[in-house]
Amino acid sequence: MLIERRKELRKQKRHGFRKAGIMIRKAVEKLIGNQPMSKEDFLEILSGYGDRAWTELLREEAVKVRKRHYGLKVFTRGLIEFTNYCKNNCYYCGIRKGNSHAVRYRLTEEEILGCCEEGHRLGFRTFVLQGGEDPFYTDEKMVGIIRKIKETYPDCALTLSLGEKSYESYRLFREAGADRYLLRHETADEAHYRLLHPLSMSLAHRRQCLYDLKALGYQTGAGMMTGSPGQTMETLAEDLMFLQELQPEMAGVGPFIPHHDTCFAGEPAGSVELTLYLLSVIRLLLPRVLLPATTALGTLDPLGREKGLAAGANVVMPNLSPVRDRKKYELYDNKICTGEESAQCLECLERRIEAAGYEMVSERGDF
Ligand code: 5AD
Ligand code: FES
């Protein structure tokens, strides 16, 4: 009797596995075939995380897709972190307003232009102006800086990453010559968004900003951290649904890393492996997307950025900020490349990229 029952249970389990296997296979086929995905499809895809065979298959397909669109090219973006003042208080971020231990700095227009000059000399053809939400830089000041950079370097693309602004501000910046805008959505799940941000911020506004940016003709970047506190496969499936809906030209995905002066100081860091898995999924979901192997990935794993490229990424963003201030732009602990001169950093990255079998290029690398 007992033996019969055990046999029956084993049969049911086998059937269950087979059924699960069929479901995930279907979802993977849809993703590889670039068909519209449902949230359930994404949940199936995410259930394959941790399974060697699915991970390997998605990685191989992602690399094929990237190769088809971009060959072996890796694009560089020179990152200028021009202010670490921020009026927001995102719970995960080291430069949040509430962190009284953060040593604050701002670059002058001349210093920003100095970074561009050095960057241009080194071969960069995209500059990324990134900062906290700092009211010191009024629209008028930003427009002046954007005009000056575009006038001096008409061969370069200019990316902004200044957080949430009004449609009107985004319009002014676009008219002044800005080409691209990075604004990670952070999470597409309401409850998860609330866990990560104070009440003064809202997911609805974040999404609106991203749609405004798209409407204004910016090449737009969204994205999220992996392993942020409270993240689940459900919330990740929603992130993927949102990326599918928004169709961003760029996507930034890196692991969450705790910062010692935040509410999440004691939380575990995100997983490198899950980040790599997501990079492959996003490459397949958005075949032509410009996808960086992030500094956060390189911080958690000495070969993180190389692994990111091997998973489907095609962008790196070395730092052009003055070495004097680098450590102060501390979103999370132990950030790499804060002691190196820009030229050293670029050389190091170039060596790494070429050793990994790719070709670092100095094109603008538009979508
Ligand atoms: N760990 C990893 N990434 C972080 N960011 C902010 N804080 C952290 C952290 N603790 C990311 C956010 C933001 C981007 C500029 O940096 O996703 O959008
Ligand atoms: Fe910055 Fe290696 S990339 S030191």
Coordinates of C-alpha atoms and ligand atoms in Angstrom, one line a residue:
M1 CA 0.0 0.0 0.0
L2 CA 2.7 2.4 1.1
I3 CA 4.9 1.4 -1.9
E4 CA 2.0 2.1 -4.2
R5 CA 1.5 5.5 -2.7
R6 CA 5.2 6.4 -3.0
K7 CA 5.2 5.3 -6.7
E8 CA 2.1 7.5 -7.3
L9 CA 3.8 10.5 -5.6
R10 CA 6.9 10.0 -7.6
K11 CA 4.9 9.9 -10.8
Q12 CA 3.1 13.1 -9.9
K13 CA 6.4 14.8 -9.1
R14 CA 7.8 13.8 -12.4
H15 CA 4.8 15.0 -14.2
G16 CA 5.0 18.3 -12.2
F17 CA 8.7 18.8 -13.3
R18 CA 7.8 18.0 -16.9
K19 CA 5.0 20.5 -16.8
A20 CA 7.3 23.1 -15.3
G21 CA 9.9 22.3 -17.9
I22 CA 7.4 22.8 -20.7
M23 CA 6.3 26.1 -19.3
I24 CA 9.8 27.5 -19.0
R25 CA 10.8 26.2 -22.4
K26 CA 7.9 28.0 -23.9
A27 CA 8.7 31.2 -22.2
V28 CA 12.4 31.0 -23.2
E29 CA 11.4 30.3 -26.8
K30 CA 9.2 33.4 -26.8
L31 CA 11.9 35.6 -25.3
I32 CA 14.5 34.3 -27.8
G33 CA 11.9 34.8 -30.6
N34 CA 11.4 38.4 -29.4
Q35 CA 7.7 37.8 -29.0
P36 CA 5.6 39.9 -26.5
M37 CA 6.0 38.5 -23.0
S38 CA 3.4 38.3 -20.2
K39 CA 4.3 38.7 -16.5
E40 CA 3.8 34.9 -16.2
D41 CA 6.3 34.4 -19.0
F42 CA 8.8 36.5 -17.1
L43 CA 8.1 34.6 -13.9
E44 CA 8.9 31.4 -15.8
I45 CA 12.1 32.9 -17.2
L46 CA 13.1 34.0 -13.7
S47 CA 12.3 30.5 -12.3
G48 CA 15.2 29.3 -14.5
Y49 CA 17.7 31.3 -12.5
G50 CA 20.1 29.0 -10.8
D51 CA 19.7 26.3 -13.4
R52 CA 22.9 25.9 -15.3
A53 CA 21.3 24.8 -18.6
W54 CA 18.8 27.7 -18.8
T55 CA 21.4 30.3 -17.7
E56 CA 23.9 29.0 -20.3
L57 CA 21.3 29.0 -23.1
L58 CA 20.1 32.5 -22.4
R59 CA 23.7 33.8 -22.2
E60 CA 24.6 32.2 -25.5
E61 CA 21.5 33.6 -27.2
A62 CA 22.1 37.1 -25.7
V63 CA 25.7 37.1 -26.9
K64 CA 24.5 36.1 -30.4
V65 CA 21.9 38.9 -30.5
R66 CA 24.5 41.5 -29.3
K67 CA 27.0 40.3 -31.9
R68 CA 24.3 40.6 -34.6
H69 CA 23.7 44.2 -33.8
Y70 CA 27.0 45.5 -32.5
G71 CA 29.7 42.9 -33.4
L72 CA 32.4 42.9 -30.8
K73 CA 32.2 46.6 -30.0
V74 CA 32.1 47.9 -26.5
F75 CA 31.1 51.6 -26.2
T76 CA 32.6 53.9 -23.6
R77 CA 30.8 56.7 -21.8
G78 CA 32.9 59.2 -19.7
L79 CA 31.1 59.7 -16.4
I80 CA 31.3 63.1 -14.8
E81 CA 29.9 63.0 -11.3
F82 CA 29.5 66.7 -10.9
T83 CA 27.6 67.1 -7.6
N84 CA 26.8 64.8 -4.7
Y85 CA 24.3 67.2 -3.1
C86 CA 20.8 65.6 -3.3
K87 CA 17.4 66.8 -2.1
N88 CA 16.1 63.3 -2.0
N89 CA 16.3 60.6 0.7
C90 CA 16.2 57.3 -1.2
Y91 CA 16.9 54.7 1.6
Y92 CA 19.5 52.8 -0.3
C93 CA 21.7 55.6 -1.5
G94 CA 24.9 56.9 0.2
I95 CA 24.5 60.5 -1.0
R96 CA 20.9 60.8 0.3
K97 CA 20.1 64.1 1.9
G98 CA 19.8 62.6 5.4
N99 CA 23.3 61.3 5.4
S100 CA 25.1 64.0 7.4
H101 CA 28.4 62.1 7.1
A102 CA 28.6 62.6 3.4
V103 CA 31.2 65.1 2.4
R104 CA 29.5 67.3 -0.2
Y105 CA 31.1 68.8 -3.3
R106 CA 30.0 70.5 -6.5
L107 CA 32.1 71.0 -9.7
T108 CA 32.1 74.4 -11.3
E109 CA 31.3 74.8 -15.0
E110 CA 35.1 75.2 -15.7
E111 CA 35.8 72.0 -13.8
I112 CA 33.1 70.1 -15.7
L113 CA 34.5 71.4 -19.0
G114 CA 38.0 70.4 -17.8
C115 CA 36.7 66.8 -17.4
C116 CA 35.3 66.9 -20.9
E117 CA 38.6 68.2 -22.3
E118 CA 40.5 65.4 -20.7
G119 CA 37.8 62.9 -21.8
H120 CA 37.9 64.1 -25.4
R121 CA 41.7 63.8 -25.5
L122 CA 41.4 60.3 -24.2
G123 CA 38.9 59.4 -27.0
F124 CA 35.6 59.6 -25.3
R125 CA 32.7 60.7 -27.6
T126 CA 29.9 60.4 -25.0
F127 CA 29.9 62.4 -21.7
V128 CA 27.5 61.5 -19.0
L129 CA 26.7 64.4 -16.5
Q130 CA 25.5 62.6 -13.4
G131 CA 24.6 64.1 -10.1
G132 CA 22.2 64.1 -7.2
E133 CA 19.0 66.2 -7.4
D134 CA 20.8 69.5 -6.6
P135 CA 18.7 72.7 -6.8
F136 CA 22.0 74.7 -7.0
Y137 CA 22.1 73.8 -10.7
T138 CA 19.1 75.7 -11.9
D139 CA 17.7 75.1 -15.3
E140 CA 19.5 78.2 -16.5
K141 CA 22.8 77.0 -15.2
M142 CA 22.3 73.5 -16.7
V143 CA 21.3 74.9 -20.1
G144 CA 24.5 77.0 -20.0
I145 CA 26.7 74.0 -19.3
I146 CA 24.9 71.8 -21.9
R147 CA 25.3 74.5 -24.6
K148 CA 28.9 74.9 -23.8
I149 CA 29.7 71.2 -23.9
K150 CA 27.8 70.7 -27.2
E151 CA 29.4 73.8 -28.7
T152 CA 32.9 72.7 -27.8
Y153 CA 32.5 69.1 -28.6
P154 CA 29.9 68.9 -31.5
D155 CA 31.2 65.4 -32.3
C156 CA 30.1 64.1 -28.9
A157 CA 26.8 62.8 -27.4
L158 CA 25.8 64.3 -24.1
T159 CA 23.9 62.2 -21.6
L160 CA 22.2 63.7 -18.5
S161 CA 21.5 61.8 -15.3
L162 CA 20.0 64.4 -13.0
G163 CA 17.0 62.7 -11.6
E164 CA 13.3 63.8 -11.8
K165 CA 12.6 67.1 -13.4
S166 CA 9.5 68.8 -14.9
Y167 CA 8.6 68.3 -18.6
E168 CA 9.6 71.9 -19.2
S169 CA 13.1 71.4 -17.7
Y170 CA 13.6 68.3 -19.8
R171 CA 12.5 70.2 -22.8
L172 CA 14.9 73.1 -22.1
F173 CA 17.8 70.6 -21.7
R174 CA 16.9 68.8 -24.9
E175 CA 16.7 72.1 -26.8
A176 CA 20.1 73.0 -25.4
G177 CA 21.5 69.9 -27.0
A178 CA 21.3 67.0 -24.6
D179 CA 20.9 63.7 -26.5
R180 CA 20.3 61.1 -23.8
Y181 CA 18.9 60.7 -20.3
L182 CA 19.5 58.1 -17.6
L183 CA 16.8 57.6 -15.0
R184 CA 16.5 54.2 -13.5
H185 CA 13.0 53.4 -12.5
E186 CA 14.5 51.4 -9.5
T187 CA 11.4 49.2 -9.2
A188 CA 8.1 48.9 -11.1
D189 CA 6.2 47.6 -8.1
E190 CA 4.3 50.1 -5.9
A191 CA 4.8 48.4 -2.6
H192 CA 8.5 47.8 -3.3
Y193 CA 8.9 51.4 -4.4
R194 CA 7.5 52.5 -1.1
L195 CA 10.0 50.3 0.8
L196 CA 12.9 52.0 -1.0
H197 CA 11.8 55.6 -1.0
P198 CA 10.3 58.2 1.3
L199 CA 6.7 59.4 0.8
S200 CA 7.8 62.5 -1.0
M201 CA 8.7 60.4 -4.0
S202 CA 6.4 58.3 -6.2
L203 CA 6.6 55.6 -8.8
A204 CA 3.9 57.3 -10.8
H205 CA 6.1 60.4 -11.1
R206 CA 9.1 58.4 -11.9
R207 CA 7.3 56.7 -14.8
Q208 CA 5.9 60.0 -16.0
C209 CA 9.4 61.4 -16.2
L210 CA 10.5 58.4 -18.3
Y211 CA 7.6 58.9 -20.7
D212 CA 8.3 62.6 -20.9
L213 CA 11.9 61.9 -21.8
K214 CA 10.9 59.5 -24.5
A215 CA 8.3 62.0 -25.9
L216 CA 11.0 64.7 -26.0
G217 CA 13.2 62.4 -28.2
Y218 CA 15.8 61.6 -25.7
Q219 CA 17.5 58.2 -26.0
T220 CA 16.2 57.1 -22.6
G221 CA 17.6 54.7 -20.0
A222 CA 15.7 53.0 -17.3
G223 CA 16.7 50.2 -15.0
M224 CA 16.9 48.8 -11.5
M225 CA 19.3 47.3 -8.9
T226 CA 19.3 43.5 -8.4
G227 CA 18.9 42.4 -4.8
S228 CA 17.6 45.7 -3.5
P229 CA 15.9 45.1 -0.1
G230 CA 12.4 43.7 -0.6
Q231 CA 13.0 42.6 -4.2
T232 CA 11.4 39.4 -5.2
M233 CA 11.0 37.4 -8.5
E234 CA 7.5 39.0 -8.7
T235 CA 8.9 42.6 -8.5
L236 CA 11.6 41.7 -11.0
A237 CA 8.9 40.3 -13.4
E238 CA 7.2 43.7 -13.1
D239 CA 10.5 45.4 -13.9
L240 CA 10.8 43.4 -17.0
M241 CA 7.2 44.1 -18.0
F242 CA 7.9 47.8 -17.5
L243 CA 11.1 47.7 -19.6
Q244 CA 9.1 45.9 -22.3
E245 CA 6.4 48.6 -22.2
L246 CA 8.8 51.6 -22.1
Q247 CA 11.2 50.2 -24.7
P248 CA 14.1 52.2 -23.4
E249 CA 17.2 52.7 -25.6
M250 CA 19.5 52.1 -22.6
A251 CA 19.1 50.0 -19.5
G252 CA 21.2 50.1 -16.3
V253 CA 21.2 47.0 -14.1
G254 CA 23.7 46.5 -11.3
P255 CA 23.7 44.8 -7.9
F256 CA 22.5 46.6 -4.8
I257 CA 25.5 47.2 -2.5
P258 CA 24.8 48.4 1.1
H259 CA 26.2 51.8 2.2
H260 CA 27.2 52.0 5.8
D261 CA 25.4 55.3 6.5
T262 CA 22.0 54.2 5.2
C263 CA 19.0 52.4 6.6
F264 CA 20.0 49.4 4.6
A265 CA 23.5 49.2 6.0
G266 CA 23.0 45.7 7.3
E267 CA 21.3 44.2 4.3
P268 CA 23.1 41.7 2.1
A269 CA 24.4 42.8 -1.3
G270 CA 22.7 41.7 -4.5
S271 CA 23.9 38.7 -6.4
V272 CA 26.4 38.9 -9.2
E273 CA 24.9 35.8 -10.8
L274 CA 21.4 37.1 -10.8
T275 CA 22.6 40.4 -12.3
L276 CA 24.3 38.5 -15.1
Y277 CA 21.1 36.4 -15.7
L278 CA 19.1 39.6 -16.0
L279 CA 21.6 41.2 -18.4
S280 CA 21.1 38.2 -20.7
V281 CA 17.3 38.4 -20.4
I282 CA 17.3 42.2 -21.1
R283 CA 19.6 41.8 -24.1
L284 CA 17.0 39.3 -25.5
L285 CA 14.0 41.5 -24.6
L286 CA 15.5 44.7 -26.1
P287 CA 17.9 43.4 -28.7
R288 CA 19.6 46.7 -29.6
V289 CA 19.6 48.2 -26.1
L290 CA 22.8 49.9 -24.9
L291 CA 23.6 47.9 -21.7
P292 CA 26.4 48.8 -19.4
A293 CA 28.5 46.3 -17.4
T294 CA 28.2 48.5 -14.3
T295 CA 30.8 49.7 -11.8
A296 CA 28.7 48.1 -9.0
L297 CA 29.1 44.7 -10.8
G298 CA 32.9 45.4 -10.9
T299 CA 32.8 46.3 -7.2
L300 CA 31.2 43.0 -6.1
D301 CA 33.4 40.8 -8.3
P302 CA 36.9 41.7 -9.6
L303 CA 35.9 40.3 -13.0
G304 CA 32.3 41.5 -12.8
R305 CA 32.4 43.8 -15.8
E306 CA 34.1 41.2 -18.0
K307 CA 31.3 38.8 -16.9
G308 CA 28.7 41.4 -17.7
L309 CA 30.0 41.7 -21.3
A310 CA 30.0 37.9 -21.5
A311 CA 26.3 38.0 -20.5
G312 CA 25.2 40.5 -23.1
A313 CA 26.3 44.0 -22.0
N314 CA 28.1 46.3 -24.5
V315 CA 28.9 49.5 -22.6
V316 CA 31.3 50.6 -19.9
M317 CA 31.3 53.9 -18.1
P318 CA 34.7 54.8 -16.8
N319 CA 35.0 57.8 -14.4
L320 CA 36.2 61.2 -15.6
S321 CA 35.5 63.0 -12.4
P322 CA 38.4 64.7 -10.6
V323 CA 40.2 62.1 -8.5
R324 CA 40.0 64.6 -5.6
D325 CA 36.2 64.1 -5.4
R326 CA 35.8 60.6 -6.6
K327 CA 35.5 58.9 -3.2
K328 CA 32.8 61.4 -2.2
Y329 CA 30.4 60.2 -4.8
E330 CA 29.8 57.2 -2.7
L331 CA 26.4 55.6 -3.5
Y332 CA 27.5 52.4 -1.9
D333 CA 30.6 51.0 -0.1
N334 CA 33.9 50.0 -1.6
K335 CA 33.2 51.5 -5.0
I336 CA 36.1 50.7 -7.4
C337 CA 38.2 53.1 -9.6
T338 CA 38.0 55.9 -7.1
G339 CA 41.8 56.3 -6.7
E340 CA 42.8 56.1 -10.4
E341 CA 43.4 59.0 -12.8
S342 CA 40.9 58.9 -15.8
A343 CA 43.7 57.9 -18.2
Q344 CA 44.8 55.0 -15.9
C345 CA 41.2 53.8 -15.6
L346 CA 40.6 53.9 -19.3
E347 CA 43.8 52.0 -20.0
C348 CA 43.0 49.4 -17.4
L349 CA 39.5 48.9 -18.9
E350 CA 40.8 48.8 -22.4
R351 CA 43.3 46.0 -21.5
R352 CA 40.5 44.1 -19.7
I353 CA 38.1 44.5 -22.6
E354 CA 40.6 43.4 -25.3
A355 CA 41.8 40.5 -23.1
A356 CA 38.1 39.4 -23.0
G357 CA 38.0 39.3 -26.8
Y358 CA 36.1 42.6 -27.4
E359 CA 37.0 45.8 -29.1
M360 CA 36.8 49.1 -27.2
V361 CA 35.6 51.8 -29.6
S362 CA 35.4 55.6 -29.3
E363 CA 32.3 56.1 -31.4
R364 CA 29.3 57.9 -30.0
G365 CA 27.5 54.6 -30.0
D366 CA 23.9 55.8 -30.6
F367 CA 20.9 53.5 -30.4
Ligands
5AD1 N1 23.9 50.0 -4.5 C1 23.9 49.9 -5.8 N2 23.4 50.9 -6.7 C2 22.9 52.0 -6.1 N3 22.4 53.1 -6.7 C3 22.1 53.9 -5.7 N4 22.4 53.4 -4.5 C4 23.0 52.2 -4.7 C5 23.5 51.2 -3.9 N5 23.5 51.3 -2.6 C6 22.1 53.2 -8.1 C7 20.6 53.6 -8.3 C8 20.7 54.9 -9.0 C9 22.1 54.8 -9.7 C10 22.7 56.1 -10.0 O1 22.9 54.2 -8.7 O2 19.9 52.6 -9.1 O3 19.7 55.0 -10.0
FES2 FE1 39.3 51.8 -13.3 FE2 40.5 49.5 -13.7 S1 38.8 50.3 -14.7 S2 41.1 51.1 -12.4

